[in-house]
Amino acid sequence: DVKVTQSSRYLVKRTGEKVFLECVQDMDHENMFWYRQDPGLGLRLIYFSYDVKMKEKGDIPEGYSVSREKKERFSLILESASTNQTSMYLCASSPGTSYEQYFGPGTRLTVT
Amino acid sequence: GENVEQHPSTLSVQEGDSAVIKCTYSDSASNYFPWYKQELGKGPQLIIDIRSNVGEKKDQRIAVTLNKTAKHFSLHITETQPEDSAVYFCAASMDSGYSTLTFGKGTMLLVSP
């Protein structure tokens, strides 16, 4: 079974802090994605990566950056956390030959 | 870019009834339409998908239909059970080479015993 793990299920940070959300997949997938999920807004794509060190902006990249130094690991970085970044963050991965995305359990981030 | 609208936002049915969730998409170039189920405390999981060269696909109690002309697709769940209670997301994708998906806003399905 494909497994996508996220470093924390719950995280509380203060405004202005630098926040790292980590995601690891164990199936050698080429593509990795970061989404945020908010009530009534569904899943919105923040960034994705199709290869090591490669990244592409999604629909809502402002306030976020990403890093992919190894194929299995994709990090989401909030340079200076703000209260409007309080949300559920979901990581996903997919093989290069398929559209199917495999999701992690999510990290619920609260910024106070 | 692609825009996916999903209705209804909430749906309550009695166990054994059918449930239908509908989505429309804006970009006629989209050619792949998956449905994901998200149970409480978990990430979304693919339950069924359909490509634009097919009009209907079934898998046991679930089916998806696609009308390319009208640019809409629907999820049908028959003989609903309490374990079908979850949030369902539709999505659409073009063959851009990056396998990105544009998701609808989700439907919370509640099946009452």
GROMACS .gro file of C-alpha atoms in nm:
model
  225
    1ASP     CA    1   0.000   0.000   0.000
    2VAL     CA    2   0.110   0.352  -0.074
    3LYS     CA    3   0.183   0.546   0.238
    4VAL     CA    4   0.201   0.922   0.264
    5THR     CA    5   0.295   1.048   0.608
    6GLN     CA    6   0.288   1.400   0.743
    7SER     CA    7   0.509   1.506   1.031
    8SER     CA    8   0.235   1.632   1.263
    9ARG     CA    9  -0.139   1.584   1.295
   10TYR     CA   10  -0.183   1.904   1.497
   11LEU     CA   11   0.040   2.208   1.517
   12VAL     CA   12  -0.001   2.540   1.698
   13LYS     CA   13   0.225   2.829   1.604
   14ARG     CA   14   0.243   3.198   1.678
   15THR     CA   15   0.205   3.478   1.425
   16GLY     CA   16   0.536   3.556   1.257
   17GLU     CA   17   0.695   3.216   1.323
   18LYS     CA   18   0.856   3.016   1.042
   19VAL     CA   19   0.669   2.690   1.004
   20PHE     CA   20   0.781   2.369   0.833
   21LEU     CA   21   0.533   2.100   0.732
   22GLU     CA   22   0.695   1.776   0.620
   23CYS     CA   23   0.558   1.508   0.393
   24VAL     CA   24   0.713   1.173   0.306
   25GLN     CA   25   0.592   0.911   0.057
   26ASP     CA   26   0.726   0.559   0.029
   27MET     CA   27   0.627   0.464  -0.326
   28ASP     CA   28   0.892   0.640  -0.534
   29HIS     CA   29   0.630   0.874  -0.683
   30GLU     CA   30   0.748   1.151  -0.911
   31ASN     CA   31   0.475   1.402  -0.829
   32MET     CA   32   0.400   1.556  -0.492
   33PHE     CA   33   0.141   1.816  -0.397
   34TRP     CA   34   0.046   2.047  -0.111
   35TYR     CA   35  -0.317   2.152  -0.062
   36ARG     CA   36  -0.500   2.346   0.201
   37GLN     CA   37  -0.854   2.247   0.296
   38ASP     CA   38  -1.097   2.500   0.439
   39PRO     CA   39  -1.470   2.456   0.510
   40GLY     CA   40  -1.676   2.554   0.210
   41LEU     CA   41  -1.368   2.603  -0.009
   42GLY     CA   42  -1.268   2.245  -0.077
   43LEU     CA   43  -0.910   2.154  -0.162
   44ARG     CA   44  -0.693   2.427  -0.308
   45LEU     CA   45  -0.353   2.355  -0.458
   46ILE     CA   46  -0.066   2.554  -0.306
   47TYR     CA   47   0.242   2.408  -0.479
   48PHE     CA   48   0.340   2.090  -0.654
   49SER     CA   49   0.662   1.923  -0.762
   50TYR     CA   50   0.718   1.682  -1.050
   51ASP     CA   51   1.081   1.604  -0.976
   52VAL     CA   52   1.355   1.661  -0.722
   53LYS     CA   53   1.436   2.032  -0.688
   54MET     CA   54   1.151   2.120  -0.927
   55LYS     CA   55   0.844   2.312  -0.812
   56GLU     CA   56   0.544   2.478  -0.966
   57LYS     CA   57   0.297   2.725  -0.818
   58GLY     CA   58  -0.058   2.613  -0.771
   59ASP     CA   59  -0.364   2.830  -0.729
   60ILE     CA   60  -0.277   2.991  -0.393
   61PRO     CA   61   0.104   3.007  -0.350
   62GLU     CA   62   0.119   3.345  -0.178
   63GLY     CA   63   0.277   3.324   0.167
   64TYR     CA   64   0.417   2.975   0.108
   65SER     CA   65   0.730   2.817  -0.033
   66VAL     CA   66   0.833   2.455  -0.083
   67SER     CA   67   1.141   2.241  -0.091
   68ARG     CA   68   1.207   1.904  -0.248
   69GLU     CA   69   1.566   1.792  -0.194
   70LYS     CA   70   1.488   1.420  -0.206
   71LYS     CA   71   1.232   1.235  -0.417
   72GLU     CA   72   1.038   1.101  -0.120
   73ARG     CA   73   1.017   1.425   0.079
   74PHE     CA   74   0.827   1.746   0.007
   75SER     CA   75   0.824   2.031   0.257
   76LEU     CA   76   0.586   2.323   0.283
   77ILE     CA   77   0.726   2.637   0.443
   78LEU     CA   78   0.536   2.928   0.588
   79GLU     CA   79   0.802   3.200   0.604
   80SER     CA   80   0.607   3.416   0.849
   81ALA     CA   81   0.289   3.250   0.968
   82SER     CA   82  -0.028   3.456   0.978
   83THR     CA   83  -0.368   3.385   1.130
   84ASN     CA   84  -0.525   3.347   0.784
   85GLN     CA   85  -0.301   3.045   0.729
   86THR     CA   86  -0.486   2.855   1.000
   87SER     CA   87  -0.611   2.555   0.805
   88MET     CA   88  -0.587   2.183   0.734
   89TYR     CA   89  -0.288   2.107   0.513
   90LEU     CA   90  -0.291   1.794   0.299
   91CYS     CA   91   0.002   1.641   0.116
   92ALA     CA   92  -0.043   1.403  -0.177
   93SER     CA   93   0.172   1.210  -0.419
   94SER     CA   94   0.117   1.042  -0.755
   95PRO     CA   95   0.326   0.838  -0.996
   96GLY     CA   96   0.429   1.015  -1.314
   97THR     CA   97   0.215   0.782  -1.524
   98SER     CA   98  -0.111   0.826  -1.333
   99TYR     CA   99  -0.351   1.096  -1.224
  100GLU     CA  100  -0.443   0.914  -0.902
  101GLN     CA  101  -0.325   1.106  -0.600
  102TYR     CA  102  -0.258   0.944  -0.264
  103PHE     CA  103  -0.317   1.169   0.033
  104GLY     CA  104  -0.166   1.188   0.377
  105PRO     CA  105  -0.386   1.228   0.688
  106GLY     CA  106  -0.336   1.604   0.703
  107THR     CA  107  -0.187   1.854   0.947
  108ARG     CA  108  -0.424   2.088   1.125
  109LEU     CA  109  -0.231   2.409   1.174
  110THR     CA  110  -0.350   2.681   1.408
  111VAL     CA  111  -0.175   3.018   1.401
  112THR     CA  112  -0.248   3.237   1.703
  113GLY     CA  113  -0.794   2.782  -1.557
  114GLU     CA  114  -1.037   2.507  -1.476
  115ASN     CA  115  -1.330   2.571  -1.243
  116VAL     CA  116  -1.532   2.288  -1.088
  117GLU     CA  117  -1.871   2.347  -0.927
  118GLN     CA  118  -2.019   2.080  -0.698
  119HIS     CA  119  -2.374   2.040  -0.563
  120PRO     CA  120  -2.521   1.993  -0.315
  121SER     CA  121  -2.289   2.098  -0.033
  122THR     CA  122  -2.471   1.869   0.210
  123LEU     CA  123  -2.691   1.567   0.146
  124SER     CA  124  -2.886   1.366   0.401
  125VAL     CA  125  -3.043   1.032   0.306
  126GLN     CA  126  -3.188   0.731   0.480
  127GLU     CA  127  -3.002   0.404   0.473
  128GLY     CA  128  -3.092   0.214   0.160
  129ASP     CA  129  -3.176   0.525  -0.043
  130SER     CA  130  -2.975   0.646  -0.341
  131ALA     CA  131  -2.753   0.954  -0.335
  132VAL     CA  132  -2.652   1.167  -0.631
  133ILE     CA  133  -2.382   1.436  -0.632
  134LYS     CA  134  -2.335   1.657  -0.937
  135CYS     CA  135  -2.039   1.851  -1.072
  136THR     CA  136  -1.984   2.083  -1.365
  137TYR     CA  137  -1.654   2.188  -1.514
  138SER     CA  138  -1.557   2.483  -1.729
  139ASP     CA  139  -1.266   2.374  -1.947
  140SER     CA  140  -1.363   2.152  -2.240
  141ALA     CA  141  -1.000   2.030  -2.253
  142SER     CA  142  -1.044   1.842  -1.924
  143ASN     CA  143  -1.042   1.469  -1.985
  144TYR     CA  144  -1.015   1.296  -1.649
  145PHE     CA  145  -1.275   1.312  -1.370
  146PRO     CA  146  -1.209   1.138  -1.037
  147TRP     CA  147  -1.417   1.120  -0.722
  148TYR     CA  148  -1.257   1.115  -0.379
  149LYS     CA  149  -1.406   1.016  -0.043
  150GLN     CA  150  -1.278   1.173   0.277
  151GLU     CA  151  -1.369   1.008   0.604
  152LEU     CA  152  -1.337   1.190   0.932
  153GLY     CA  153  -0.974   1.239   1.034
  154LYS     CA  154  -0.835   1.097   0.709
  155GLY     CA  155  -0.708   1.223   0.380
  156PRO     CA  156  -0.922   1.190   0.064
  157GLN     CA  157  -0.912   0.856  -0.114
  158LEU     CA  158  -0.997   0.783  -0.477
  159ILE     CA  159  -1.317   0.578  -0.510
  160ILE     CA  160  -1.391   0.593  -0.883
  161ASP     CA  161  -1.282   0.785  -1.190
  162ILE     CA  162  -1.385   0.828  -1.551
  163ARG     CA  163  -1.212   0.948  -1.864
  164SER     CA  164  -1.368   1.159  -2.134
  165ASN     CA  165  -1.394   0.875  -2.384
  166VAL     CA  166  -1.638   0.689  -2.155
  167GLY     CA  167  -1.995   0.788  -2.065
  168GLU     CA  168  -2.050   0.574  -1.758
  169LYS     CA  169  -1.853   0.356  -1.520
  170LYS     CA  170  -1.973   0.132  -1.237
  171ASP     CA  171  -1.808  -0.031  -0.941
  172GLN     CA  172  -2.051  -0.223  -0.722
  173ARG     CA  173  -2.279   0.034  -0.555
  174ILE     CA  174  -2.115   0.340  -0.703
  175ALA     CA  175  -2.131   0.475  -1.057
  176VAL     CA  176  -2.015   0.785  -1.236
  177THR     CA  177  -2.171   0.936  -1.547
  178LEU     CA  178  -2.018   1.196  -1.777
  179ASN     CA  179  -2.187   1.430  -2.023
  180LYS     CA  180  -1.909   1.598  -2.221
  181THR     CA  181  -2.144   1.816  -2.421
  182ALA     CA  182  -2.296   1.967  -2.109
  183LYS     CA  183  -1.965   1.950  -1.921
  184HIS     CA  184  -2.108   1.779  -1.618
  185PHE     CA  185  -2.052   1.453  -1.436
  186SER     CA  186  -2.227   1.285  -1.145
  187LEU     CA  187  -2.163   1.031  -0.871
  188HIS     CA  188  -2.441   0.785  -0.795
  189ILE     CA  189  -2.440   0.574  -0.480
  190THR     CA  190  -2.712   0.309  -0.452
  191GLU     CA  191  -2.829   0.125  -0.140
  192THR     CA  192  -2.649   0.370   0.085
  193GLN     CA  193  -2.506   0.249   0.415
  194PRO     CA  194  -2.399   0.444   0.726
  195GLU     CA  195  -2.033   0.384   0.634
  196ASP     CA  196  -2.091   0.586   0.316
  197SER     CA  197  -2.117   0.896   0.538
  198ALA     CA  198  -1.821   1.115   0.444
  199VAL     CA  199  -1.723   1.419   0.241
  200TYR     CA  200  -1.707   1.353  -0.133
  201PHE     CA  201  -1.501   1.561  -0.375
  202CYS     CA  202  -1.520   1.566  -0.751
  203ALA     CA  203  -1.222   1.684  -0.956
  204ALA     CA  204  -1.118   1.748  -1.313
  205SER     CA  205  -0.785   1.739  -1.489
  206MET     CA  206  -0.638   1.819  -1.825
  207ASP     CA  207  -0.352   1.614  -1.958
  208SER     CA  208  -0.101   1.885  -1.877
  209GLY     CA  209   0.176   1.640  -1.797
  210TYR     CA  210   0.173   1.731  -1.430
  211SER     CA  211  -0.137   1.534  -1.323
  212THR     CA  212  -0.280   1.831  -1.135
  213LEU     CA  213  -0.642   1.817  -1.024
  214THR     CA  214  -0.895   2.097  -0.972
  215PHE     CA  215  -1.135   1.998  -0.696
  216GLY     CA  216  -1.495   2.091  -0.626
  217LYS     CA  217  -1.585   2.229  -0.285
  218GLY     CA  218  -1.711   1.898  -0.153
  219THR     CA  219  -2.039   1.737  -0.048
  220MET     CA  220  -2.098   1.613   0.303
  221LEU     CA  221  -2.310   1.298   0.277
  222LEU     CA  222  -2.490   1.180   0.590
  223VAL     CA  223  -2.659   0.841   0.580
  224SER     CA  224  -2.897   0.784   0.868
  225PRO     CA  225  -2.974   0.430   0.988
   0.00000   0.00000   0.00000
